Short mmCIF file of C-alpha atoms in Angstrom, two decimals:
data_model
loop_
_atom_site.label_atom_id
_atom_site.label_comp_id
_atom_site.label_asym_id
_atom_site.label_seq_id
_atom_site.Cartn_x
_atom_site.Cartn_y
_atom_site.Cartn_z
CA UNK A 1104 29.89 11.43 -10.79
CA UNK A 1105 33.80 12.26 -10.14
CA UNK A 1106 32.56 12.77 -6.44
CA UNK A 1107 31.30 9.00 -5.98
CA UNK A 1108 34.25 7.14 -7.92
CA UNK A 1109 36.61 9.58 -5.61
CA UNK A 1110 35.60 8.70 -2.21
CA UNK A 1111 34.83 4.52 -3.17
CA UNK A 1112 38.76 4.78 -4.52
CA UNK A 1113 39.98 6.63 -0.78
CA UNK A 1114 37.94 3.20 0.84
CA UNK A 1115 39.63 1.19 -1.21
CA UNK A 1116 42.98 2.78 -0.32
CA UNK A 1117 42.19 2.71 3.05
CA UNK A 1118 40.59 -0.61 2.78
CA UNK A 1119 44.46 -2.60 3.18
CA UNK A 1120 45.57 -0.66 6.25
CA UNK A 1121 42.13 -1.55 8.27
CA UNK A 1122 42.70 -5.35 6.72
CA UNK A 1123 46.20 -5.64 8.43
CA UNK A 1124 44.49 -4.42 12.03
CA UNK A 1125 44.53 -6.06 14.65
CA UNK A 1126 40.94 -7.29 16.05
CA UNK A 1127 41.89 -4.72 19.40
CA UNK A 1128 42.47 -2.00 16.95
CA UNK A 1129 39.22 -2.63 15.75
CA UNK A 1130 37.57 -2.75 18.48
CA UNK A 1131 39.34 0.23 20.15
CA UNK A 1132 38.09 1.68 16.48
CA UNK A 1133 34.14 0.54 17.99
CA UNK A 1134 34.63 2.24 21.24
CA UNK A 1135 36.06 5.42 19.81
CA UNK A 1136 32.76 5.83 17.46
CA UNK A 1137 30.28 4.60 20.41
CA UNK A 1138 32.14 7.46 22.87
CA UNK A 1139 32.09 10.03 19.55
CA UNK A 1140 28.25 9.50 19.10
CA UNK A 1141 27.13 10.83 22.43
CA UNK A 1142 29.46 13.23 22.48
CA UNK A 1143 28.40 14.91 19.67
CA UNK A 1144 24.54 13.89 20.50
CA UNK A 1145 23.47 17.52 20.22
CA UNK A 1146 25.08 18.21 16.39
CA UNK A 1147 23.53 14.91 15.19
CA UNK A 1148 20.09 15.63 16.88
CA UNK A 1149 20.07 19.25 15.27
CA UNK A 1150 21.29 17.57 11.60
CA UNK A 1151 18.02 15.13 12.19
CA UNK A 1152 15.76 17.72 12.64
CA UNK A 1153 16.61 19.94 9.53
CA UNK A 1154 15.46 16.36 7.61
CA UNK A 1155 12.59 16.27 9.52
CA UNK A 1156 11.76 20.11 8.69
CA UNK A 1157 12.67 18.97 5.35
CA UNK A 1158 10.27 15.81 4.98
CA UNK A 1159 7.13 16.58 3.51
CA UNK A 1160 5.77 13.05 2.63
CA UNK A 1161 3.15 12.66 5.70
CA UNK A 1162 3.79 9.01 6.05
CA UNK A 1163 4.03 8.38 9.82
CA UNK A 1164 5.82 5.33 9.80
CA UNK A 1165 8.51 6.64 7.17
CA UNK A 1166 8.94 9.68 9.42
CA UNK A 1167 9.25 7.57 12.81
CA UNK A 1168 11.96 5.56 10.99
CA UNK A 1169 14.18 8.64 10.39
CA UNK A 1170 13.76 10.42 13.73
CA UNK A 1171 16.40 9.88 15.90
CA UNK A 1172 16.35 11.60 19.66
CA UNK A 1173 19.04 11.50 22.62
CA UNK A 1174 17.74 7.71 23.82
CA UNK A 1175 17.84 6.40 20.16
CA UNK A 1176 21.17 7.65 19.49
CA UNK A 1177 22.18 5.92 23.10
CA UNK A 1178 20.93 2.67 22.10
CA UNK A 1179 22.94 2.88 18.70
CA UNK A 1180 25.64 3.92 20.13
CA UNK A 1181 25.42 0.64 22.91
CA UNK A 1182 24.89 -1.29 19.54
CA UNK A 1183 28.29 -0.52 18.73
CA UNK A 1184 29.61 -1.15 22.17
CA UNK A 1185 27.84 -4.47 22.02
CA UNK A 1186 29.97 -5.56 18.89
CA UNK A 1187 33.08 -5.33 21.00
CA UNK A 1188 32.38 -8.49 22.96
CA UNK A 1189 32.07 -10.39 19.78
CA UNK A 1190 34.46 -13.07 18.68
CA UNK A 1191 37.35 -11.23 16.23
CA UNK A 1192 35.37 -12.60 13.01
CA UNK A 1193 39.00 -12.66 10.98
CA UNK A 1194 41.72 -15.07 10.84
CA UNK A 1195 39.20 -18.01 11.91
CA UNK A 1196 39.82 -21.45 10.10
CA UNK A 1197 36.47 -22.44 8.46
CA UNK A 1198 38.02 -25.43 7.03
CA UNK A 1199 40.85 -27.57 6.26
CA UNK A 1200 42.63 -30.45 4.07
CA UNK A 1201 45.32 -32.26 2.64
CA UNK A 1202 45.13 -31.55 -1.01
CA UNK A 1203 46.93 -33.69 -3.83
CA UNK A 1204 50.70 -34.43 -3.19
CA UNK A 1205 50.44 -33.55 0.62
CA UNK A 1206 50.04 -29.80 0.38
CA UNK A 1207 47.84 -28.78 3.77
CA UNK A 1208 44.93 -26.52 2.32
CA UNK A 1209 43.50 -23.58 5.18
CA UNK A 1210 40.42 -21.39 4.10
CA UNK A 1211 40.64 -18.56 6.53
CA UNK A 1212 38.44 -15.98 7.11
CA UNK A 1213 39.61 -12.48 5.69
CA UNK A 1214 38.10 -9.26 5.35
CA UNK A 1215 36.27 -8.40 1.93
CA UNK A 1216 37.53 -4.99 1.23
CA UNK A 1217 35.78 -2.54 0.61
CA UNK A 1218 31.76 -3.10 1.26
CA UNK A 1219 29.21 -0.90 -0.48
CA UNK A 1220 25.42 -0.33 1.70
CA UNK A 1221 22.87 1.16 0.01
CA UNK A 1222 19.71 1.72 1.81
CA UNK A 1223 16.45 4.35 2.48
CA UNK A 1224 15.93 6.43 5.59
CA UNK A 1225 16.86 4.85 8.64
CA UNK A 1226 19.44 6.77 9.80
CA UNK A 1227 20.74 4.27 12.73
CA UNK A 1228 21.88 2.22 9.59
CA UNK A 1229 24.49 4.64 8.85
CA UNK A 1230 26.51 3.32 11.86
CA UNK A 1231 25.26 -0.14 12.15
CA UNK A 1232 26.41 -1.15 8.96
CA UNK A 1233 29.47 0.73 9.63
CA UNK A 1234 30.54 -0.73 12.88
CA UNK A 1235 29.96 -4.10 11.07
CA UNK A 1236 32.18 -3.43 8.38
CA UNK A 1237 34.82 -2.37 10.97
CA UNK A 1238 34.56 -5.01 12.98
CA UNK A 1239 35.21 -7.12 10.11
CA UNK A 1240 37.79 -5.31 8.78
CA UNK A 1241 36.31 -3.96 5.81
CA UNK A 1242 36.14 0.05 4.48
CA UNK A 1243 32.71 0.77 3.97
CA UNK A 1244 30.93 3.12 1.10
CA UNK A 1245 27.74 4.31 1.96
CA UNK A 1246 24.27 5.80 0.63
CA UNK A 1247 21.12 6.53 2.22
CA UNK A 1248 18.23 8.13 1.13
CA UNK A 1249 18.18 11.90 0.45
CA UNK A 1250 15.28 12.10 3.22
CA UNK A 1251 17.89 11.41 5.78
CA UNK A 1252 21.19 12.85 4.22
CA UNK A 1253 21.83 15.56 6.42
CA UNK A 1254 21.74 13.11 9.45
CA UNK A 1255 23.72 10.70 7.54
CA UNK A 1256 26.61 13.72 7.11
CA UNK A 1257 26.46 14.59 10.75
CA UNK A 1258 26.58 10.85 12.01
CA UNK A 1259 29.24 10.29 9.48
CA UNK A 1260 31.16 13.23 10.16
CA UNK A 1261 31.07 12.36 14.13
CA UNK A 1262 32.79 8.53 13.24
CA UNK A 1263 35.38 9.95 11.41
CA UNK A 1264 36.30 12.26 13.60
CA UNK A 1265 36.30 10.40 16.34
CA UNK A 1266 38.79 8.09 14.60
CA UNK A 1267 40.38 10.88 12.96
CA UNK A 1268 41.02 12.35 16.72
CA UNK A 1269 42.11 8.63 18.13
CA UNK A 1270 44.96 8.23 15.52
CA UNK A 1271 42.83 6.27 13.09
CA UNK A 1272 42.26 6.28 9.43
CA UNK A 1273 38.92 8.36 9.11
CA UNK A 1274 38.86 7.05 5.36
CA UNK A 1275 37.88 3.59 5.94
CA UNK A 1276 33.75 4.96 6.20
CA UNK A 1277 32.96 6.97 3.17
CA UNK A 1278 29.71 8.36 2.57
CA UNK A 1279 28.30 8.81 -1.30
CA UNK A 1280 26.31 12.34 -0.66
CA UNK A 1281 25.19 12.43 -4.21
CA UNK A 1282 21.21 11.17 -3.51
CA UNK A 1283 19.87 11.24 -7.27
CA UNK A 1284 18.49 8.02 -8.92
CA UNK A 1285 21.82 8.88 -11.41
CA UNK A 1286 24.03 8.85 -8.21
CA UNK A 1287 22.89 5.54 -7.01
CA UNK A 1288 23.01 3.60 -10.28
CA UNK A 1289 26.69 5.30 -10.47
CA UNK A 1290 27.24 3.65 -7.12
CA UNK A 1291 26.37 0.70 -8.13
CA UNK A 1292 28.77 0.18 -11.10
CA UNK A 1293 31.65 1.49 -8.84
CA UNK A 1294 33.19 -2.15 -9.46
CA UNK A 1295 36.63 -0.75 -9.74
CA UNK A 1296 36.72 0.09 -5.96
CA UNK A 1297 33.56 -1.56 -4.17
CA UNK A 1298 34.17 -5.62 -3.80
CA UNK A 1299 30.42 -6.11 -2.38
CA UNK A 1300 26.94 -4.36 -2.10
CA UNK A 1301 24.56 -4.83 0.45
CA UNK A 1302 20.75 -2.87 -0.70
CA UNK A 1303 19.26 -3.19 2.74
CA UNK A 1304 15.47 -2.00 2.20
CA UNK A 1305 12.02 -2.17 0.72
CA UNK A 1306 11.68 -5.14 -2.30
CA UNK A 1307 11.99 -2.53 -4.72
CA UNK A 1308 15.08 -0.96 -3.73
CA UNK A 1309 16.40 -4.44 -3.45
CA UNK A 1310 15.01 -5.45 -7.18
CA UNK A 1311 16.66 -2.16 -8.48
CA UNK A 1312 20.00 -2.79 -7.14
CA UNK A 1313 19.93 -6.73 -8.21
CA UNK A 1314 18.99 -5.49 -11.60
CA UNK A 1315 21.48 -2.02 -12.38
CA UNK A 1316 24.51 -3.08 -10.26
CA UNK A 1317 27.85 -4.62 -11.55
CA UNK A 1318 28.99 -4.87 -8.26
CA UNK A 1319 28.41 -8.57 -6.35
CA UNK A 1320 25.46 -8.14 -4.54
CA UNK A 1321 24.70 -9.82 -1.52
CA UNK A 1322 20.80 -9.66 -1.86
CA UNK A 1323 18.69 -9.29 1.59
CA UNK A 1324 15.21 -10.24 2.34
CA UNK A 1325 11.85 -7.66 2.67
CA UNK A 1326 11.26 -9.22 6.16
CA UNK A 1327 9.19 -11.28 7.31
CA UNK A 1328 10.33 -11.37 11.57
CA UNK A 1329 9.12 -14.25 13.17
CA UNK A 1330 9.08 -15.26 16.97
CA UNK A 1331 8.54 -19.05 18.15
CA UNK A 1332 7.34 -20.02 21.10
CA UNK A 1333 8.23 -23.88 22.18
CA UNK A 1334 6.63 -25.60 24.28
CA UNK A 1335 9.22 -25.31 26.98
CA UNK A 1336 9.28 -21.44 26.96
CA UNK A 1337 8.48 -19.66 29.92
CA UNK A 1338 5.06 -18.24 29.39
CA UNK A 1339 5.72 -14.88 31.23
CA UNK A 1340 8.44 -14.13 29.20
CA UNK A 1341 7.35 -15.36 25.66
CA UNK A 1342 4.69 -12.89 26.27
CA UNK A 1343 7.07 -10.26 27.31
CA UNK A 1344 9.28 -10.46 23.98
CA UNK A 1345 6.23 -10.88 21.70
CA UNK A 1346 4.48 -7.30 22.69
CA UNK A 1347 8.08 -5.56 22.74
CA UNK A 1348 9.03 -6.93 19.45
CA UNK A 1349 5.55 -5.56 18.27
CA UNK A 1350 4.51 -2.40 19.74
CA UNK A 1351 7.76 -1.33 20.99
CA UNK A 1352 8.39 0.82 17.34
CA UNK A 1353 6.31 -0.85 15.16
CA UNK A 1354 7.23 1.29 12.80
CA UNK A 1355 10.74 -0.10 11.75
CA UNK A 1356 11.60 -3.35 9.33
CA UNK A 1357 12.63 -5.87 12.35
CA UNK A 1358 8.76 -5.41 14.07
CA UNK A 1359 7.90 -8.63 14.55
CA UNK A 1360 5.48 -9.75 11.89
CA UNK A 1361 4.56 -13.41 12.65
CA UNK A 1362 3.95 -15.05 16.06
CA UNK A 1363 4.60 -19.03 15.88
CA UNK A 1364 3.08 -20.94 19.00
CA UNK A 1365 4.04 -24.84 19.41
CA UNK A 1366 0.05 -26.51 19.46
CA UNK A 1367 1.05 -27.98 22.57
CA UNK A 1368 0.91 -24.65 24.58
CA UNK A 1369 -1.19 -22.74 22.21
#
């Protein structure tokens, strides 16, 4: 378990440069990973498929979840891009007051530290959650499932060296290759190093990780995606989003599940 406490304790090292960066050195961080991604389209696309050689469940959904091919790894890659244009998250005022004696109280935004995201075979969640953490200023820890690991070593291997190549600290995204239930429940005691993990998954990955880790969690939801349709909505286009959020890739967590319709156009 050396392996696991060893890379969580090089995020947390590199967890105070990232916090003193500036929100355009974060964001020139984004743009170097979005440019590194379809560069290196062909080595991740190759690492995908020995996982999909390698996955002998049969479950069509599960498998559709952890294939990625050249227009999925554009549209994670725009992801990223698309977090540029977003408001630095850091350094805003949430609130303010004039405490006891005339002292002027601030609570500011900061970054976390280091962030810890455990979650199953998607393999676009390897970079989603890791542009997030970036953009927020936060080293990031993380650990997929072993049904996408050798995706998640090529897709972390291309961030890292894109920053690596840019002049950035590759250290702030770590990746926990150890994919045994020992590993994980290691991962999650990794207190020492990891200030928050995120389980982003099915209920019972969730349950596990509420119940084993000493870490904070910050528990998600199972899903349950919902689209409204007021009564004002144009009818055209409420149709529109409701099939693409269906039967685009019904396959994946954030399919829409429920379809609300106000009685007044239903």
């Amino acid at each position: 378990m050396n392996s696991i406490d060893k890379v969580c304790a090089a995020a947390k090292t590199a967890s105070v440069g990232l916090a003193a960066a500036s929100g355009a050195e974060r964001n020139k961080m984004l743009e170097v990973i979005a440019s590194a991604l379809k560069k290196n389209e062909a080595v991740i696309l190759q690492a995908n498929a020995g996982d999909l050689d390698n996955y002998t469940n049969g479950n069509p959904s599960y498998r559709d979840r952890m294939t990625l091919t050249p227009e999925r790894i554009a549209v994670i890659a725009d992801g990223v891009n698309a977090l540029i244009a977003l408001p630095d998250p850091l350094g805003t005022v949430l609130d303010e007051w004039t405490a006891a004696k005339g002292f002027r109280v601030k609570k500011i935004s900061v970054p976390l530290g280091v962030v810890g995201i455990i979650y199953e075979s998607r393999p676009n969640i390897t970079v989603d959650t890791a542009a997030l953490c970036l953009k927020s200023g936060n080293a990031v820890v993380l650990r997929g499932s072993k049904d996408s690991i050798e995706s998640n070593k090529a897709l972390v291997a291309v961030m890292r060296g894109g920053l690596s190549a840019a002049g950035f600290d590759p250290e702030v995204i770590q990746l926990v290759v150890d994919v045994t239930r020992e590993g994980a429940e290691h991962f999650m005691r990794c207190a020492k190093f990891v200030d928050v993990l995120i389980p982003r998954g099915s209920a019972g990955l969730i349950r596990t990780v509420m119940e084993k880790a000493t870490i904070p969690v910050i528990e998600s939801g199972t899903g349950n995606c919902h689209i409204y349709v007021e009564r004002s909505a144009d009818p055209d286009m409420a149709l529109k989003i409701a099939l693409t959020a269906k039967i685009s890739r019904p396959s994946v967590c954030n399919a829409a599940e429920s379809l609300l319709i106000d009685d007044a156009v239903a």
